[in-house]
XYZ file of C-alpha atoms in Angstrom:
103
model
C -17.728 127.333 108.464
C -13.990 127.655 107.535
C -13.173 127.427 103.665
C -10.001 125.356 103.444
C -10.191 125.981 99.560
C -6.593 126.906 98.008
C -5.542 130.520 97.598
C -3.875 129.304 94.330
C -4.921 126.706 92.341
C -2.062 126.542 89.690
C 0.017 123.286 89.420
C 3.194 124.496 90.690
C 4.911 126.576 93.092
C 8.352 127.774 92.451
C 10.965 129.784 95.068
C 13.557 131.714 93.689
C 16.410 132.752 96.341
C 19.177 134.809 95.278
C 22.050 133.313 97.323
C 25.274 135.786 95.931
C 26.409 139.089 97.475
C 24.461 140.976 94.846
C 20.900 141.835 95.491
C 18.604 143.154 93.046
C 14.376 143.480 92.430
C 13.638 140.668 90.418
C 10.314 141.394 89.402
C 11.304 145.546 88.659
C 11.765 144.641 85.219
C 9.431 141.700 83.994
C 8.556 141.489 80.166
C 4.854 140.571 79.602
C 5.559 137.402 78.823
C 7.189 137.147 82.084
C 4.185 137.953 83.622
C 1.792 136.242 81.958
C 3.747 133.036 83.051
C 2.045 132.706 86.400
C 1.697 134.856 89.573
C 5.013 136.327 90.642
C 5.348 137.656 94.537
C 8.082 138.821 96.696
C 8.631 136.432 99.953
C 9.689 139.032 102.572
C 9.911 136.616 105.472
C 12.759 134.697 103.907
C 16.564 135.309 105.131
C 17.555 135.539 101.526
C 15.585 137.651 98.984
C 13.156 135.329 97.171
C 10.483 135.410 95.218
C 7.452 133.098 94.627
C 6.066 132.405 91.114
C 2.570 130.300 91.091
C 1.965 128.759 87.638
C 0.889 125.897 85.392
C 4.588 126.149 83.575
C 6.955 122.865 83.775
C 10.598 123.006 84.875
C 12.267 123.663 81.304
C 9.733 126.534 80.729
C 10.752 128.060 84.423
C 14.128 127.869 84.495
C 14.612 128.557 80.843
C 12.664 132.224 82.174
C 14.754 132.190 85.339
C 18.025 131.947 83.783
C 17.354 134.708 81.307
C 16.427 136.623 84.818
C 19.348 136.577 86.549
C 21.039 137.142 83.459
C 19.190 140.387 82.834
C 20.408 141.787 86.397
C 24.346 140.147 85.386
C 23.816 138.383 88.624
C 26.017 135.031 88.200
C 24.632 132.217 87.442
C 25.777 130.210 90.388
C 24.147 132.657 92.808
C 20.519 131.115 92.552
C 18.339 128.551 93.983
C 15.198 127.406 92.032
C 13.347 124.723 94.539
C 9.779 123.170 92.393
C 6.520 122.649 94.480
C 3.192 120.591 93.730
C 0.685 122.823 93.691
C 0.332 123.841 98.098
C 2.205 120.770 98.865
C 5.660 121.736 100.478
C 6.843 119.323 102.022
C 8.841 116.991 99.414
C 10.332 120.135 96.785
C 12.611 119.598 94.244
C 15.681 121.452 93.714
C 16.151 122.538 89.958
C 19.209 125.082 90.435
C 21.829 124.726 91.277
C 21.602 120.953 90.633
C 24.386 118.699 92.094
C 25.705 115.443 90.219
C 27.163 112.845 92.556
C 28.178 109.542 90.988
């Protein structure tokens, strides 16, 4: 019998891609609260370098975390993507950074 059951079972999914000429290891240099946010993980068969973070945290929270991230590294702040799963559902995700305002 197959178990279809969820590797993951937090809320969320988030994907971090660095999209700037300046590359760094995200996760070299996580504080413990960092940590304790979720589970982080590299995502080596992306084009860009990206990272996965699986956790229960909303948007604000993750961002908020993300922003002090790329900050840490002095990578710009433009040079990110931050794209918000439900849970293993990724089909319909929703871009957080950088977020475009049309009117």
């Amino acid at each position: 019998m197959v178990n279809a059951d969820s590797v993951h079972t937090k809320k969320y999914c988030y994907l971090i891609e660095l999209t700037g000429d300046k590359q760094t290891e995200l996760l070299a240099a996580l504080t413990p609260s960092e940590e304790d946010l979720g589970d982080w993980e590299r995502v080596y068969s992306a084009k860009l370098p990206t990272w996965r973070l699986w956790t229960n945290a909303n948007a604000d929270t993750v961002r908020f975390i993300v922003t002090h991230l790329i900050a840490r590294y002095g990578l710009p702040q433009n040079d990110y993507w931050l794209i918000q799963y439900r849970g293993n559902d990724h089909g319909h995700p929703q871009m957080l950074h950088p977020q475009f305002h049309t009117r």
